[in-house]
Structure formats: structure tokens, C-alpha cells
Coordinates of N, CA and C in Angstrom, one line a residue:
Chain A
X292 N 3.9 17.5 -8.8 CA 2.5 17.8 -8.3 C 1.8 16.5 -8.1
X293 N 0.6 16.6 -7.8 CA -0.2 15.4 -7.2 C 0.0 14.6 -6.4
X294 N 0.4 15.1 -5.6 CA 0.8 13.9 -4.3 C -0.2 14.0 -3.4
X295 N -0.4 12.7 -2.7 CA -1.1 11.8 -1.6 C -0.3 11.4 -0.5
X296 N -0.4 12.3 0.7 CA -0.4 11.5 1.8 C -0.9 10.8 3.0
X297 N -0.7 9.7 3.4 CA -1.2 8.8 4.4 C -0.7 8.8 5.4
X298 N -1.4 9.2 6.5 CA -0.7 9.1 8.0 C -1.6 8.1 8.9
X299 N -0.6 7.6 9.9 CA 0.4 6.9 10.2 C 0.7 5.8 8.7
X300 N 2.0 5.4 8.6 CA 2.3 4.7 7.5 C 1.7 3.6 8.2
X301 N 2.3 3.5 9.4 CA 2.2 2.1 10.2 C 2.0 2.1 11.3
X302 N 0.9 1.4 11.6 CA 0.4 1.2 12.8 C 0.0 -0.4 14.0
X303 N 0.5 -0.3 14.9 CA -0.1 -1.3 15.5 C -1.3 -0.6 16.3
X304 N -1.9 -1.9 16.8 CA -3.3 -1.1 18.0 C -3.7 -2.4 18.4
X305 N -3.7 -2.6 19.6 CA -4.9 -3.7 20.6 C -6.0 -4.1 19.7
X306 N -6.4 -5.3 19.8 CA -7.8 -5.7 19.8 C -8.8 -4.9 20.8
X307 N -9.8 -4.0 19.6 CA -10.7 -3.7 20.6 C -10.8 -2.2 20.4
X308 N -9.8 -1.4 19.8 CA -9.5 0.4 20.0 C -9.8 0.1 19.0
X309 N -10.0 1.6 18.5 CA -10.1 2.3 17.0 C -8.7 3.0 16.1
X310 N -8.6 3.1 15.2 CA -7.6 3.2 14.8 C -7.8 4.1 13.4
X311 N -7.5 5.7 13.7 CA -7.5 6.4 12.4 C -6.6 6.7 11.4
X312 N -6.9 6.4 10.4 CA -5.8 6.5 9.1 C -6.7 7.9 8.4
X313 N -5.4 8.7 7.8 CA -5.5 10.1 7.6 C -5.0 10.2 5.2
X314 N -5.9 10.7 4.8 CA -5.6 10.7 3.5 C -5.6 11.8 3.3
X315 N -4.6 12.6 2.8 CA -4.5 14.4 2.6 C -3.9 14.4 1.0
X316 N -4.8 15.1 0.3 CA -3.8 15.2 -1.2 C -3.2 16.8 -0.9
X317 N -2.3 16.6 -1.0 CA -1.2 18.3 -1.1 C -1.0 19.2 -1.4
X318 N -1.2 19.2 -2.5 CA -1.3 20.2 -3.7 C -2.2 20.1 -5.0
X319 N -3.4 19.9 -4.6 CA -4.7 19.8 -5.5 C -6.1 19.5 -4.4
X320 N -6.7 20.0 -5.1 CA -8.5 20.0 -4.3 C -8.8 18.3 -5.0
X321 N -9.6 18.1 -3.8 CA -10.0 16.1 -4.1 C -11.5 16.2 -3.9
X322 N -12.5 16.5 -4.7 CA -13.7 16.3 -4.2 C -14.1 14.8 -3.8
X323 N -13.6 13.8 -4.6 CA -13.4 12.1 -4.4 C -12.2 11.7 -4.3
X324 N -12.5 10.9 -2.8 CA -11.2 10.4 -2.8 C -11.6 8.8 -2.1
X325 N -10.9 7.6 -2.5 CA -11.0 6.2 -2.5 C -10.2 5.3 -1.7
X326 N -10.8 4.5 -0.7 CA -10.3 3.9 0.2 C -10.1 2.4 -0.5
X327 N -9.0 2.0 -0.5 CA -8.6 0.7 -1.1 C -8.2 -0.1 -0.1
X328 N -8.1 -1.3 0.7 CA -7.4 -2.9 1.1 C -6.7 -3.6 0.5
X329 N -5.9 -4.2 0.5 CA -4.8 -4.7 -0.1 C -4.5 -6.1 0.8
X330 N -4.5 -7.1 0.9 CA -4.2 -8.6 1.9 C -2.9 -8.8 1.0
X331 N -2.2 -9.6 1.1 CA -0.8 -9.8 0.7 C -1.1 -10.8 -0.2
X332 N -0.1 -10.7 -1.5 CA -0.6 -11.0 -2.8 C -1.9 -11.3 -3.1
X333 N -2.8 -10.0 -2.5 CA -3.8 -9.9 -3.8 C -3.9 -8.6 -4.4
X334 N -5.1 -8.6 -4.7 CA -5.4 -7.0 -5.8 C -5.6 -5.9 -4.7
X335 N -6.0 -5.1 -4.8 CA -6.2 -3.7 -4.2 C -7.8 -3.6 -4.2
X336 N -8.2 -3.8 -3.6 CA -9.7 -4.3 -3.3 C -10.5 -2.6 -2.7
X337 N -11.7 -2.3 -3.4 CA -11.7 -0.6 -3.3 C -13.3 -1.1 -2.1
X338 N -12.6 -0.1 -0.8 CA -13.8 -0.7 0.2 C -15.0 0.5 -0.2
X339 N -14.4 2.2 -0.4 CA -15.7 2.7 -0.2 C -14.9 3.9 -1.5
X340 N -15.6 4.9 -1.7 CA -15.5 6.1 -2.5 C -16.5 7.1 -1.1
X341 N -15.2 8.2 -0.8 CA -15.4 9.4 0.0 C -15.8 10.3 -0.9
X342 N -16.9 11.4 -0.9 CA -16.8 12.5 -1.5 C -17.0 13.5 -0.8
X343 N -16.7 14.2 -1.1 CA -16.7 15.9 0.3 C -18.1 16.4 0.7
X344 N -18.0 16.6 1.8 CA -19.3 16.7 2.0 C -20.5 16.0 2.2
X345 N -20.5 14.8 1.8 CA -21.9 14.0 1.8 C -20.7 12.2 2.1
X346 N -21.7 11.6 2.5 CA -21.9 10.2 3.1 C -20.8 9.4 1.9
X347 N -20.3 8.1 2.5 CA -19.5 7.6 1.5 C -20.3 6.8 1.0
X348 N -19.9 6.1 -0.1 CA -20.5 4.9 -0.6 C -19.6 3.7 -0.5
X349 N -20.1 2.3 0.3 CA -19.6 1.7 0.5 C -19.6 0.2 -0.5
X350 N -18.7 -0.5 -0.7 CA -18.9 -1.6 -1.4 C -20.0 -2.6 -0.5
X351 N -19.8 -3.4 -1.6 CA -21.0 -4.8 -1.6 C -19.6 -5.4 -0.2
X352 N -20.3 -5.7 1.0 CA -19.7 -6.7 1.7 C -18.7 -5.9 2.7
X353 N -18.9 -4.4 2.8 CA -18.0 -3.7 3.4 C -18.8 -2.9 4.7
X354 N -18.4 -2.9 6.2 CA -19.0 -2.7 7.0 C -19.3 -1.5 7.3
X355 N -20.0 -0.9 6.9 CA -20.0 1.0 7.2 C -20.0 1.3 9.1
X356 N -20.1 0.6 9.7 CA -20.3 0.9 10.9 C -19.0 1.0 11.4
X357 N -18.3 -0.3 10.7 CA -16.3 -0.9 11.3 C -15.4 0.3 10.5
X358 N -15.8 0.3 9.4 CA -15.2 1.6 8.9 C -15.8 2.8 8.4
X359 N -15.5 3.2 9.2 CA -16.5 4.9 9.0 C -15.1 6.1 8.5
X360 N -15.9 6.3 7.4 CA -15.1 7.3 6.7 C -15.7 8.9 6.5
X361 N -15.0 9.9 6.5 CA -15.1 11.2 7.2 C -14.2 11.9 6.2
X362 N -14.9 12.9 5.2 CA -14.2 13.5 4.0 C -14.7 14.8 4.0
X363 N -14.3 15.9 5.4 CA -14.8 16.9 5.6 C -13.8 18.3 4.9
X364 N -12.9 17.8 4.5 CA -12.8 18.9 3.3 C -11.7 18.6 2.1
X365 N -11.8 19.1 1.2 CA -11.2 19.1 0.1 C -10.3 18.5 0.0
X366 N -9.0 18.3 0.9 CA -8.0 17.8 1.2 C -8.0 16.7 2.1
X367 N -8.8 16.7 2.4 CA -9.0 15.3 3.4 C -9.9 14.3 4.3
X368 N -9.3 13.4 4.6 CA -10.0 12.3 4.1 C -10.1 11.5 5.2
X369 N -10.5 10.7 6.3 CA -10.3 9.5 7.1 C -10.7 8.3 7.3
X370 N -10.3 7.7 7.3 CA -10.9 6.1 7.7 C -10.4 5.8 9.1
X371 N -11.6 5.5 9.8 CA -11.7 4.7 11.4 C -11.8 3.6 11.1
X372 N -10.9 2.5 11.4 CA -11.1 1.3 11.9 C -11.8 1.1 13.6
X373 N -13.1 0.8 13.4 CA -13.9 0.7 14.8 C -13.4 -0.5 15.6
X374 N -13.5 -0.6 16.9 CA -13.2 -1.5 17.3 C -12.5 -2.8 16.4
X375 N -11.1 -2.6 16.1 CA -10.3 -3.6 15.3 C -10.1 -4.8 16.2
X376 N -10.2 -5.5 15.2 CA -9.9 -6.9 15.3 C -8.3 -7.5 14.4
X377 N -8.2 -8.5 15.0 CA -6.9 -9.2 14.1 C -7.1 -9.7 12.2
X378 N -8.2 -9.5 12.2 CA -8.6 -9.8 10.4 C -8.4 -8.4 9.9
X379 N -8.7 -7.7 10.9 CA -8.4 -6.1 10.1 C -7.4 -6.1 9.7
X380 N -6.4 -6.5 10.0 CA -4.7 -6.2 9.4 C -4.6 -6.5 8.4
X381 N -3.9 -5.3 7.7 CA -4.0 -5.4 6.2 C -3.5 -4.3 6.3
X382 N -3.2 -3.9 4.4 CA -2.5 -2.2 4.3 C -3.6 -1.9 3.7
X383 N -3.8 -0.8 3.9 CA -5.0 0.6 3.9 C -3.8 1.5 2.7
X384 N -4.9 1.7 1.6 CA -4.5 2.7 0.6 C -5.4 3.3 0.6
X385 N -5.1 4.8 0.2 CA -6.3 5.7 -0.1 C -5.8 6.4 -1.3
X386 N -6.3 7.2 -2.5 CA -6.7 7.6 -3.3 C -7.4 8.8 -3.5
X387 N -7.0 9.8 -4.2 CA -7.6 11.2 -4.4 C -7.1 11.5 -6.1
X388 N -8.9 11.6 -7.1 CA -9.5 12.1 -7.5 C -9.5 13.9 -7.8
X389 N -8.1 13.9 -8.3 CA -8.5 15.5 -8.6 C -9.6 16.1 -9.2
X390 N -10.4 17.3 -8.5 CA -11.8 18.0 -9.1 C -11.1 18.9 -10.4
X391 N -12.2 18.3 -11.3 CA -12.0 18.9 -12.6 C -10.6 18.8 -13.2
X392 N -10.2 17.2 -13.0 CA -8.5 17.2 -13.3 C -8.5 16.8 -14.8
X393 N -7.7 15.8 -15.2 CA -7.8 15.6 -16.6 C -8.5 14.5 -17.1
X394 N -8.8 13.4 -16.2 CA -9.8 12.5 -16.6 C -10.2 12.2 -15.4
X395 N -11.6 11.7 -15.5 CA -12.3 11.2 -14.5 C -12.3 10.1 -14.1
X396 N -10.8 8.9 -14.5 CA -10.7 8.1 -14.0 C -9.2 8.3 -13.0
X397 N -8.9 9.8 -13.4 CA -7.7 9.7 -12.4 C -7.3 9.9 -11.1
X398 N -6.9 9.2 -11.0 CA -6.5 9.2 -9.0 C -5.3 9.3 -8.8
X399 N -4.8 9.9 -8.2 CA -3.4 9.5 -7.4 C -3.2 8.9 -5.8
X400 N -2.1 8.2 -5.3 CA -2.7 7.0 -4.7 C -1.9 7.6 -3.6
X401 N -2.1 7.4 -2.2 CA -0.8 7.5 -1.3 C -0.5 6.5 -0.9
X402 N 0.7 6.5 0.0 CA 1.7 5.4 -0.2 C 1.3 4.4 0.9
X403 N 0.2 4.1 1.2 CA -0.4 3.2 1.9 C -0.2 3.1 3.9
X404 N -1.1 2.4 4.4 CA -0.8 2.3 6.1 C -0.9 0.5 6.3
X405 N 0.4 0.3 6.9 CA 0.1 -1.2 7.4 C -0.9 -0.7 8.6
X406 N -1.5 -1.4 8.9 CA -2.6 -1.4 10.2 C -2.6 -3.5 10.4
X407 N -1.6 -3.2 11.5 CA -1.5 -4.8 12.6 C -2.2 -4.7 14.1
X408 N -3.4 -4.9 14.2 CA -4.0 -5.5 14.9 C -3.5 -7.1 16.2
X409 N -3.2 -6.9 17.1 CA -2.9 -7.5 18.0 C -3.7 -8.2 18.8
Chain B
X170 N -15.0 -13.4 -7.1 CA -14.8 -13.8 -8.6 C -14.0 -12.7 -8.8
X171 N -12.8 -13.1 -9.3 CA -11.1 -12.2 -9.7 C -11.9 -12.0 -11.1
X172 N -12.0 -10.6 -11.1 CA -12.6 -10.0 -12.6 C -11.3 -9.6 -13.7
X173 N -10.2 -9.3 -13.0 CA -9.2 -8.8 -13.3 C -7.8 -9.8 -12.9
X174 N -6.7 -10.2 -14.0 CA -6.1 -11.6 -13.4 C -5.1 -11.0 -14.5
X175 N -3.7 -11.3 -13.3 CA -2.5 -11.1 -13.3 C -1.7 -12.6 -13.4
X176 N -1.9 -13.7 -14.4 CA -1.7 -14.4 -13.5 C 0.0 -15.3 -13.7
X177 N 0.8 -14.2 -13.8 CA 2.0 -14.8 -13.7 C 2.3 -13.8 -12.5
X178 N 3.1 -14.0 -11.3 CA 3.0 -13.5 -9.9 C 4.6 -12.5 -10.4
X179 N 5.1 -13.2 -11.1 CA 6.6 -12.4 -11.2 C 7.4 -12.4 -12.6
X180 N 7.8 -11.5 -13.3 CA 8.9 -11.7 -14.5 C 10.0 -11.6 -13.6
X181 N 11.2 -12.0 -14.5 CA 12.8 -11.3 -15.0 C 13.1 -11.2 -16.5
X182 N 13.7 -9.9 -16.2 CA 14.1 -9.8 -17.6 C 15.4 -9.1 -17.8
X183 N 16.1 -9.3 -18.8 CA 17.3 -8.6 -18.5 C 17.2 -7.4 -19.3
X184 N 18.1 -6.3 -19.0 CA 18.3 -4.8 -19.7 C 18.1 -4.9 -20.2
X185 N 17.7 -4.1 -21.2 CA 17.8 -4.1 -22.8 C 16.3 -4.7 -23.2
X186 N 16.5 -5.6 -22.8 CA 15.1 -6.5 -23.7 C 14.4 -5.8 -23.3
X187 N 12.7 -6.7 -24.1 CA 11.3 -6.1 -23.8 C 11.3 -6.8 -22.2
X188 N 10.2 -6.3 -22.0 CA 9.2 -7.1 -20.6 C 7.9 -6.8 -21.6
X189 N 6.9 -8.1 -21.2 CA 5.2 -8.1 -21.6 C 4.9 -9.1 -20.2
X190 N 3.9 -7.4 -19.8 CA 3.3 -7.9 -18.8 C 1.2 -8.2 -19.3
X191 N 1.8 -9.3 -18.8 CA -0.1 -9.7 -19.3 C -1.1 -9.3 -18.2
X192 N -2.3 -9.7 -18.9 CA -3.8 -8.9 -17.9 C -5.0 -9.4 -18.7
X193 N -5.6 -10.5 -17.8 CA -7.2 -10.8 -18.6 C -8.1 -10.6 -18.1
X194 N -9.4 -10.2 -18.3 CA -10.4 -9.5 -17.7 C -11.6 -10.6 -18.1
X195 N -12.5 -10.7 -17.4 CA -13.9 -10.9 -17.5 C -15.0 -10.4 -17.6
X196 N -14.9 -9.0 -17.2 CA -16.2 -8.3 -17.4 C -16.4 -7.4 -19.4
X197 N -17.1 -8.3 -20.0 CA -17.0 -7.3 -20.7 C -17.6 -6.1 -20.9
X198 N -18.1 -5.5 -20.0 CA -18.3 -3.7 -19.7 C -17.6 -3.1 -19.5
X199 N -16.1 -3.6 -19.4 CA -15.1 -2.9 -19.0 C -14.6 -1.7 -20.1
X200 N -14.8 -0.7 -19.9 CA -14.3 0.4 -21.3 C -13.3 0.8 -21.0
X201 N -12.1 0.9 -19.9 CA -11.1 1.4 -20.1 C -10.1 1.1 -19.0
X202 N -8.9 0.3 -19.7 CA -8.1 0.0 -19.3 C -6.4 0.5 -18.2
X203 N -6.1 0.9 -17.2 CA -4.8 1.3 -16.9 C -4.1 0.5 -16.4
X204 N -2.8 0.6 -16.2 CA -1.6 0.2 -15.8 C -1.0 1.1 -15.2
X205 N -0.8 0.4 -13.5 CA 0.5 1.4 -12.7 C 1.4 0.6 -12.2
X206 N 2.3 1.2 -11.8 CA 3.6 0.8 -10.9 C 4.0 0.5 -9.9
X207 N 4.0 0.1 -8.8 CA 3.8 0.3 -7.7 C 6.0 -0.1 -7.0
X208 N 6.0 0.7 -6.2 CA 7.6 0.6 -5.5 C 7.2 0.0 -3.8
X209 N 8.2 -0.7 -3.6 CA 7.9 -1.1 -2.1 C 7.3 0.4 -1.1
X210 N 6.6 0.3 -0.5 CA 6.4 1.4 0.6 C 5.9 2.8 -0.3
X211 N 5.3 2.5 -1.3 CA 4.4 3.6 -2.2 C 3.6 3.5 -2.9
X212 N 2.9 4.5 -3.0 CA 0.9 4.3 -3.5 C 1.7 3.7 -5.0
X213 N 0.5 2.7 -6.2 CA 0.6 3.0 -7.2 C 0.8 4.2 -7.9
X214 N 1.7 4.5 -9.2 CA 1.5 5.0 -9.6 C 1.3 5.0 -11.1
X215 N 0.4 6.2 -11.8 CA -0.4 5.9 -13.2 C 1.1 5.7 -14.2
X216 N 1.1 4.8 -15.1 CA 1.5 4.7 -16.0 C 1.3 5.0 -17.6
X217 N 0.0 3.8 -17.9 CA -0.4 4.7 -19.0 C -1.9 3.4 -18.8
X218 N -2.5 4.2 -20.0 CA -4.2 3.5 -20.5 C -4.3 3.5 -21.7
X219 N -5.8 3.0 -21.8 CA -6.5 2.6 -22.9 C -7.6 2.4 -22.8
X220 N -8.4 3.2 -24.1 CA -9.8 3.3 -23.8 C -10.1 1.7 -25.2
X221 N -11.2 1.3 -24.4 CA -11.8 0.0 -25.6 C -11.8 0.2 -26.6
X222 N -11.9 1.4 -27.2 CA -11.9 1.6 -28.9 C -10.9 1.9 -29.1
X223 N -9.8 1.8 -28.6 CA -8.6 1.7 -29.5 C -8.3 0.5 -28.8
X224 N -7.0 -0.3 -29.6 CA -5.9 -1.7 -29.8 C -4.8 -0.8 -29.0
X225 N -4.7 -0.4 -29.4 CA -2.7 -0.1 -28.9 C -2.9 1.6 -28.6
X226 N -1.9 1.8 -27.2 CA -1.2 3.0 -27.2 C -0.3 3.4 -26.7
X227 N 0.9 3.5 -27.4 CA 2.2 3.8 -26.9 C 2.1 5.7 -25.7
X228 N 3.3 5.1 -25.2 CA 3.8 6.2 -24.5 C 5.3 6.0 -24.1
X229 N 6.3 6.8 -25.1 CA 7.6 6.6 -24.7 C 8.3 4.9 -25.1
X230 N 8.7 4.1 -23.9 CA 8.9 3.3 -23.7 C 7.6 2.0 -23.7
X231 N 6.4 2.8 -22.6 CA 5.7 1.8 -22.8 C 4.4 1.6 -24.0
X232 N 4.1 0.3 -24.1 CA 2.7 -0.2 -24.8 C 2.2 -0.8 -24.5
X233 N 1.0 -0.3 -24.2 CA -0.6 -1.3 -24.1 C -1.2 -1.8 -25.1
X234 N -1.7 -3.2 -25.3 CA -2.2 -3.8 -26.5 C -3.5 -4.7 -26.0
X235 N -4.2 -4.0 -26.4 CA -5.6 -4.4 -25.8 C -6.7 -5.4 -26.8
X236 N -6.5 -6.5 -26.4 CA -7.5 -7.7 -27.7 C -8.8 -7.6 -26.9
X237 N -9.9 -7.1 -27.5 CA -11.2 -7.4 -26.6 C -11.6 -8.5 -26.9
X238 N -11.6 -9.2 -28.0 CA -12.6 -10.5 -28.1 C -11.7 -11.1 -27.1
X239 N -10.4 -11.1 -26.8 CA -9.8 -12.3 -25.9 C -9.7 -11.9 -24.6
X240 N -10.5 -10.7 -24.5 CA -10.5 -9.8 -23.2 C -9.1 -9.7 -22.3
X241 N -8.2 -9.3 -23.2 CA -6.8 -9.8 -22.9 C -5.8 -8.3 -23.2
X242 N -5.1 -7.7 -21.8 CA -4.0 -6.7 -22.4 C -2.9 -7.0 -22.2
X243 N -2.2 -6.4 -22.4 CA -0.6 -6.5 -22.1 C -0.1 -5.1 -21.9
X244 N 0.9 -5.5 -21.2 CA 1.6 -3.9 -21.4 C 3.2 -4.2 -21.8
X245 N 3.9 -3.1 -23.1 CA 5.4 -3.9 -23.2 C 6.1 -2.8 -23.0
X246 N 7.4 -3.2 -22.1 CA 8.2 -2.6 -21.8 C 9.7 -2.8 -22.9
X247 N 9.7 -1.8 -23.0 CA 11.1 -2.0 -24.5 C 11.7 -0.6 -24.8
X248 N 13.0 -0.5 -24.1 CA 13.8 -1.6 -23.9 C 13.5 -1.4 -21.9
X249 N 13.6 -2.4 -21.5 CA 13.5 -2.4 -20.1 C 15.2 -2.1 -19.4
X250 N 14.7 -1.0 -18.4 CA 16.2 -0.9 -17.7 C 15.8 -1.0 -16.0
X251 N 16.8 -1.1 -15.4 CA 16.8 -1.3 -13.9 C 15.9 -0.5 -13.5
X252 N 15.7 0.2 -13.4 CA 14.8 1.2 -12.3 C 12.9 1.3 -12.9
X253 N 12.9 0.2 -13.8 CA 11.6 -0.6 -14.3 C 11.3 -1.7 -13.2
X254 N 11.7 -2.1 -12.4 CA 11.8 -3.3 -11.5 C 10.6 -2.3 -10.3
X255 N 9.7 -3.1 -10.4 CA 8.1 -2.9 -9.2 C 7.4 -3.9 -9.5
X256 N 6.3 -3.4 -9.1 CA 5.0 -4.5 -9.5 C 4.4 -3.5 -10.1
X257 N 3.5 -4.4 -11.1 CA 2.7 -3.4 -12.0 C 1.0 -4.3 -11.9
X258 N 0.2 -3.3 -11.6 CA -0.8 -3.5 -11.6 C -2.2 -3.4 -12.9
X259 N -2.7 -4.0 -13.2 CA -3.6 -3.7 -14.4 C -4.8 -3.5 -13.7
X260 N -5.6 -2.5 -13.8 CA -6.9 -2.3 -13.4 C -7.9 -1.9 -14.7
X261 N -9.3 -2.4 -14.1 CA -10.4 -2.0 -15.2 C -11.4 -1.4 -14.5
X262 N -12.0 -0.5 -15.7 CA -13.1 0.3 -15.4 C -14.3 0.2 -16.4
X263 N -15.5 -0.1 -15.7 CA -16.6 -0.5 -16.4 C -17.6 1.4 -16.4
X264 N -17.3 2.2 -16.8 CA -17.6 3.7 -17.4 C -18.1 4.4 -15.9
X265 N -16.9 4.2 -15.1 CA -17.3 4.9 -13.5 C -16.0 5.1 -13.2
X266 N -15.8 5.3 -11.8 CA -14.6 6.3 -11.6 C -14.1 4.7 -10.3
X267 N -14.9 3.4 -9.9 CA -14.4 2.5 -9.4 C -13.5 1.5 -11.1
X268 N -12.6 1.4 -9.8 CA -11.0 0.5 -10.3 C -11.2 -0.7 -9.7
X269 N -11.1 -1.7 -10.4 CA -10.9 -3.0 -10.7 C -9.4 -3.7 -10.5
X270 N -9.0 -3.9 -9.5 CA -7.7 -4.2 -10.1 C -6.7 -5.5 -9.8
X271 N -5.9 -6.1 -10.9 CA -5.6 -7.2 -11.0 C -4.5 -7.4 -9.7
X272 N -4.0 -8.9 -9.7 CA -3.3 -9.3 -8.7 C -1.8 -8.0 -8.6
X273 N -1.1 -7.6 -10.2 CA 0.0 -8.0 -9.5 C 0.9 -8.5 -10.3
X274 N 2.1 -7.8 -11.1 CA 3.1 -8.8 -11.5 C 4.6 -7.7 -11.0
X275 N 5.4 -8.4 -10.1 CA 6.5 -8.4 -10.3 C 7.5 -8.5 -11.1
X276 N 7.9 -7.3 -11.6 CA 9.0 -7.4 -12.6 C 10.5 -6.9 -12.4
X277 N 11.3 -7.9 -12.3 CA 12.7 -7.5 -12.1 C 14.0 -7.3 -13.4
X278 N 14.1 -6.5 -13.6 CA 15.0 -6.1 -14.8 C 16.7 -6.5 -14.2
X279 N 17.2 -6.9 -14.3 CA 18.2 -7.6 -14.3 C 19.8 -6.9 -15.3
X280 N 20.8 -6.5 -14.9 CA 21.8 -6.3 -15.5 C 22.4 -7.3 -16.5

């Protein structure tokens, strides 16, 4: 049980398009679910927290306009990369928060999206 | 400012033995500590935790040992076998549902 999936694993895209990554937990309701970045050996850097229904909350230093995230139901979850650029490249993780699970710090994670920008 | 520091990038260790993967922190608001796994081409996954008021908590094979004055955990693997080989992540939580999380240590378990 608890699995997280992320679609497209891997993506390229032009400078300039948009580019949607898809977070679906599968078998559990996600009222919060957590968009993480990752740059190559570093930490897992958390850009925003989705919650269903209402507006995300984004970190200190994170562009709400370049990534607009969209958590219209229970299961899922999106992040738009707006008009990407070549710094956008990086792997995109996202994270789902089971409602009413066994602790409130638990997440389970899906298995991430390279996103290469050209 | 790396709140959370991994800072050996990689172990080896051979079967059998322990693995002690370290983890120092800065924030002291931090109340509760996890550790996951992570495999090439997959989300982390939870391993085990620890909440600030306790030192130690085993699960199975592994242990967390958590010194607050040295703002310092570990996690030990004992006995470590092959299919222990990922990276393992230490993340902290200051009493919210945002994760904090360290670089990063590669651990290779070795025959």
C-alpha cells in the first residue's frame, strides 16, 4: 500500500513551453501533498505544500507564478513548470501525506521526474 | 544555510558488519527526526524516526541514536547486507509536517 506516482518520469521541453508533472497517490486519499527539487548532490529542497482544495503554500524564494501547483482532488496533484528555462532542470519529487494516516509527519514519496530543459 | 548535513557523501561496508550513517543538524527546534532510503529511479523511502525525547530507537536491523546537545544522529545498520546499498537521507522536522532534509550518504554494502 501507499504508493505515489509521478508522470512523466522524464521529460525534456524547449526553452520557453510549460511543462506538467502529475502526482497521484493510488491507493489512499492525500489531503497534503509536497512538491520537492532535488539539483545533483544536494538535499531534497521542499518548494511548496499542495493541499486539496485551497491555494498552495509556497517556500521563501520559490516562484508561485513559474510554478503553479493545482491539487484538485484527493489523489492528485500538479506542478506546471511555466515558461521553463534551462536552470529549471532538475528532478521534481512530489510527496503525499495520507488524511488521517498514522502520523502527521508521514509522506510517501513518488519516484521523481527528471525535467531537462533545452 | 545547510540546516541538515550529511557530510560524508559515501560509505562501504562489507556484509556482515555495521554501517553508521551520521546526520548533524542546526536548528535546535528540530523535534523529530527520520531517515529514508532512497534506490536509483525511486521516491525515498521511510525507514525509521525519532522523536527528541527519546536517545535511541531500534527497529529490526536498524538504529537511530539521537545526541541533542551535539545536535547529532546516526543511524546503524547491523548486520548490513547487499540489498542495504542506496542513499540514505536524514531529514528534520521543527513540529510541522515541512521536511528538512540532509545531503545524502551513499552506502555500498559489499560481499
Amino acid at each position: 500500500g501507499a504508493v505515489v506516482s509521478q508522470h512523466p518520469s522524464r521529460v525534456i521541453c524547449k526553452s520557453g513551453t510549460s511543462v506538467k508533472i502529475e502526482c497521484r497517490s493510488l491507493d489512499f486519499q492525500a489531503t497534503t501533498m509536497f512538491w520537492y527539487r532535488q539539483f545533483p548532490k544536494k538535499s531534497l529542497m521542499l518548494m511548496a505544500t499542495s493541499n486539496e482544495g485551497s491555494k498552495a503554500t509556497y517556500e521563501q524564494g520559490v516562484e508561485k507564478d513559474k510554478f503553479l501547483i493545482n491539487h484538485a482532488s484527493l489523489t492528485l496533484s500538479t506542478l506546471t513548470v511555466t515558461s521553463a528555462h534551462p536552470e529549471d532542470s532538475s528532478f521534481y519529487i512530489c510527496s503525499a501525506r495520507p488524511t488521517g494516516g498514522r502520523g502527521f509527519r508521514e509522506q510517501y514519496f513518488g519516484p521523481g521526474t527528471r525535467l531537462t530543459v533545452t | 544555510d545547510q540546516q541538515v548535513k550529511q557530510n560524508s557523501p559515501s560509505l562501504s561496508v562489507q556484509e556482515g558488519r555495521i554501517s553508521i550513517l551520521n546526520c548533524d543538524y542546526t536548528n535546535s527546534m528540530f523535534d523529530y527526526f527520520l531517515w529514508y532510503k532512497k534506490y536509483p529511479a525511486e521516491g525515498p523511502t521511510f525507514l525509521i524516526s525519532i522523536s527528541s525525547i527519546k536517545d535511541k530507537n531500534e527497529d529490526g536491523r536498524f538504529t537511530v541514536f539521537l545526541n541533542k546537545s551535539a545536535k547529532h544522529l546516526s543511524l546503524h545498520i547491523v548486520p548490513s547486507q547487499p540489498g542495504d546499498s542506496a542513499v540514505y537521507f536524514c531529514a528534520a522536522s521543527a513540529n510541522t509536517d515541512k521536511l528538512i532534509f540532509g545531503t545524502g550518504t551513499r552506502l555500498q554494502v559489499f560481499p
